[in-house]
Short mmCIF file of C-alpha atoms and ligand atoms in Angstrom, two decimals:
data_model
loop_
_atom_site.label_atom_id
_atom_site.label_comp_id
_atom_site.label_asym_id
_atom_site.label_seq_id
_atom_site.Cartn_x
_atom_site.Cartn_y
_atom_site.Cartn_z
CA MET A 1 -1.81 6.38 14.35
CA PHE A 2 -0.09 8.56 11.76
CA ALA A 3 3.05 8.19 9.68
CA ARG A 4 5.79 10.64 10.72
CA ALA A 5 7.96 9.80 7.73
CA ALA A 6 7.42 8.41 4.25
CA ILE A 7 6.91 4.63 4.35
CA PRO A 8 7.61 2.68 1.14
CA ALA A 9 5.21 -0.07 0.06
CA GLY A 10 6.07 -3.42 1.59
CA THR A 11 7.73 -1.99 4.69
CA HIS A 12 7.33 -4.02 7.86
CA ILE A 13 6.14 -1.22 10.14
CA LEU A 14 5.71 -3.03 13.43
CA ASP A 15 4.36 -6.18 15.05
CA TYR A 16 0.98 -6.32 16.75
CA LYS A 17 2.07 -7.26 20.26
CA GLY A 18 0.36 -8.38 23.42
CA ARG A 19 -0.01 -11.36 25.71
CA LEU A 20 -0.97 -14.69 24.20
CA ILE A 21 -4.20 -16.21 25.42
CA THR A 22 -6.18 -19.16 24.15
CA HIS A 23 -9.47 -18.65 22.33
CA ALA A 24 -11.28 -20.29 25.25
CA ARG A 25 -9.72 -17.88 27.74
CA ALA A 26 -10.54 -14.89 25.55
CA ASP A 27 -14.17 -16.01 25.48
CA ARG A 28 -14.20 -16.30 29.28
CA VAL A 29 -12.55 -12.94 29.87
CA TYR A 30 -14.13 -10.86 27.11
CA GLY A 31 -17.28 -12.72 26.10
CA ASP A 32 -17.57 -14.13 22.62
CA GLY A 33 -16.27 -10.95 21.00
CA ALA A 34 -19.61 -10.35 19.40
CA GLU A 35 -20.59 -8.51 22.56
CA SER A 36 -18.15 -5.67 23.00
CA GLY A 37 -17.37 -4.59 19.46
CA HIS A 38 -14.18 -3.00 20.72
CA THR A 39 -11.37 -5.05 22.10
CA PHE A 40 -7.67 -5.27 21.55
CA LEU A 41 -7.87 -8.90 20.50
CA PHE A 42 -6.31 -10.26 17.35
CA ALA A 43 -6.67 -13.92 16.35
CA LEU A 44 -3.14 -15.23 15.78
CA ASN A 45 -3.88 -18.84 14.86
CA ARG A 46 -6.23 -21.67 15.77
CA ARG A 47 -4.80 -21.87 19.26
CA TYR A 48 -3.97 -18.33 20.33
CA ILE A 49 -5.21 -14.78 20.37
CA VAL A 50 -2.95 -11.79 20.90
CA ASP A 51 -4.48 -9.68 23.67
CA ALA A 52 -3.02 -6.18 23.36
CA THR A 53 -4.83 -5.08 26.53
CA VAL A 54 -1.79 -6.49 28.32
CA GLY A 55 1.66 -5.81 26.91
CA GLY A 56 0.28 -4.25 23.74
CA ASN A 57 2.22 -1.76 21.67
CA ALA A 58 1.25 1.11 19.38
CA ALA A 59 -0.15 -1.31 16.80
CA ARG A 60 -3.34 -1.55 18.85
CA TRP A 61 -4.12 2.10 18.04
CA ILE A 62 -4.16 1.56 14.28
CA ASN A 63 -7.71 2.05 13.04
CA HIS A 64 -9.70 -0.09 10.65
CA SER A 65 -10.40 1.19 7.14
CA CYS A 66 -12.31 -0.25 4.22
CA THR A 67 -9.54 1.08 1.93
CA PRO A 68 -6.50 0.51 4.12
CA ASN A 69 -2.90 1.48 3.40
CA CYS A 70 -1.53 -1.36 5.53
CA GLN A 71 -2.28 -5.02 6.04
CA ALA A 72 -1.84 -7.35 8.98
CA VAL A 73 0.01 -10.50 8.00
CA ILE A 74 0.29 -13.60 10.17
CA VAL A 75 3.83 -14.91 9.95
CA HIS A 76 3.98 -18.55 10.98
CA HIS A 77 7.21 -19.51 12.64
CA ALA A 78 9.28 -22.08 10.80
CA ASP A 79 9.48 -24.37 13.84
CA GLY A 80 5.69 -24.80 13.88
CA ASN A 81 5.31 -23.56 17.46
CA PRO A 82 2.04 -21.58 17.46
CA ARG A 83 3.33 -19.41 20.33
CA ARG A 84 6.02 -18.05 18.05
CA ASP A 85 3.75 -16.90 15.22
CA ARG A 86 3.67 -13.14 14.74
CA ILE A 87 1.31 -10.50 13.44
CA VAL A 88 3.17 -8.08 11.21
CA ILE A 89 1.74 -4.77 10.04
CA GLU A 90 3.00 -4.01 6.52
CA ALA A 91 2.54 -1.03 4.20
CA LEU A 92 0.35 -1.98 1.24
CA ARG A 93 1.47 1.04 -0.75
CA ASP A 94 3.72 4.05 -0.40
CA ILE A 95 2.51 6.10 2.56
CA ALA A 96 3.18 9.82 2.85
CA PRO A 97 4.10 11.61 6.09
CA GLY A 98 0.98 12.61 8.00
CA GLU A 99 -1.23 9.87 6.56
CA GLU A 100 -3.18 7.80 9.02
CA LEU A 101 -2.14 4.15 9.10
CA THR A 102 -5.04 1.74 8.71
CA TYR A 103 -5.69 -1.89 7.95
CA ASN A 104 -8.77 -4.00 7.41
CA TYR A 105 -9.51 -5.73 10.72
CA GLY A 106 -11.06 -8.62 8.81
CA ILE A 107 -13.59 -9.35 11.53
CA VAL A 108 -15.46 -12.56 10.77
CA LEU A 109 -18.12 -13.64 13.24
CA ASP A 110 -19.62 -17.11 13.11
CA VAL A 111 -22.95 -15.86 14.33
CA ARG A 112 -25.76 -14.28 12.34
CA HIS A 113 -25.22 -10.60 11.56
CA THR A 114 -28.12 -9.16 13.49
CA THR A 115 -29.06 -5.49 13.43
CA ARG A 116 -27.53 -5.12 16.87
CA LEU A 117 -24.22 -6.63 15.76
CA LYS A 118 -24.13 -4.51 12.63
CA LYS A 119 -24.59 -1.43 14.78
CA LEU A 120 -21.91 -2.58 17.22
CA TRP A 121 -19.44 -3.14 14.40
CA ALA A 122 -20.44 -0.14 12.25
CA CYS A 123 -17.59 1.41 10.25
CA HIS A 124 -17.07 5.16 10.07
CA CYS A 125 -13.77 5.11 8.22
CA GLY A 126 -14.88 7.82 5.79
CA SER A 127 -13.64 6.03 2.69
CA PRO A 128 -15.82 6.49 -0.42
CA ALA A 129 -15.75 2.69 -0.63
CA CYS A 130 -16.78 2.21 3.02
CA THR A 131 -18.98 -0.86 3.42
CA GLY A 132 -20.48 0.57 6.62
CA THR A 133 -19.36 -2.38 8.69
CA LEU A 134 -16.21 -3.97 10.05
CA LEU A 135 -17.78 -7.39 9.58
CA GLN A 136 -16.48 -9.28 6.60
CA PRO A 137 -18.53 -11.75 4.57
CA LYS A 138 -18.43 -15.28 5.98
CA TYR A 139 -16.54 -17.78 3.91
ZN1 ZN B 201 -15.37 1.75 6.33
#
């Protein structure tokens, strides 16, 4: 997805939208996530995942980059209802027209990073600082 106009740093570009499903349901429907490598799932909070396969918007087409110009921020709703939390895509810096929008997917898998998983989640973002993988270090 590419910027059609200049976007100043800090701009709220759009929300990552889709149906809300529980983590357990996502595992049933899509496997444990470690299997496919490519889904439109975004962990919203401890209870829910946003599944952009259904009811998703353009945010699902934003690619990962190791040196992104956007970030995905979870905005917790003031009333504490986990269904009302949002995922907001924000510009990290000024973005020029024609630039591709990217953010770091921040994929953290609980399982061991096997050769197969590393291949599945290989990064080809083209950044000089590319780590070669979408998988982030475990905390
Ligand atoms: Zn990369």
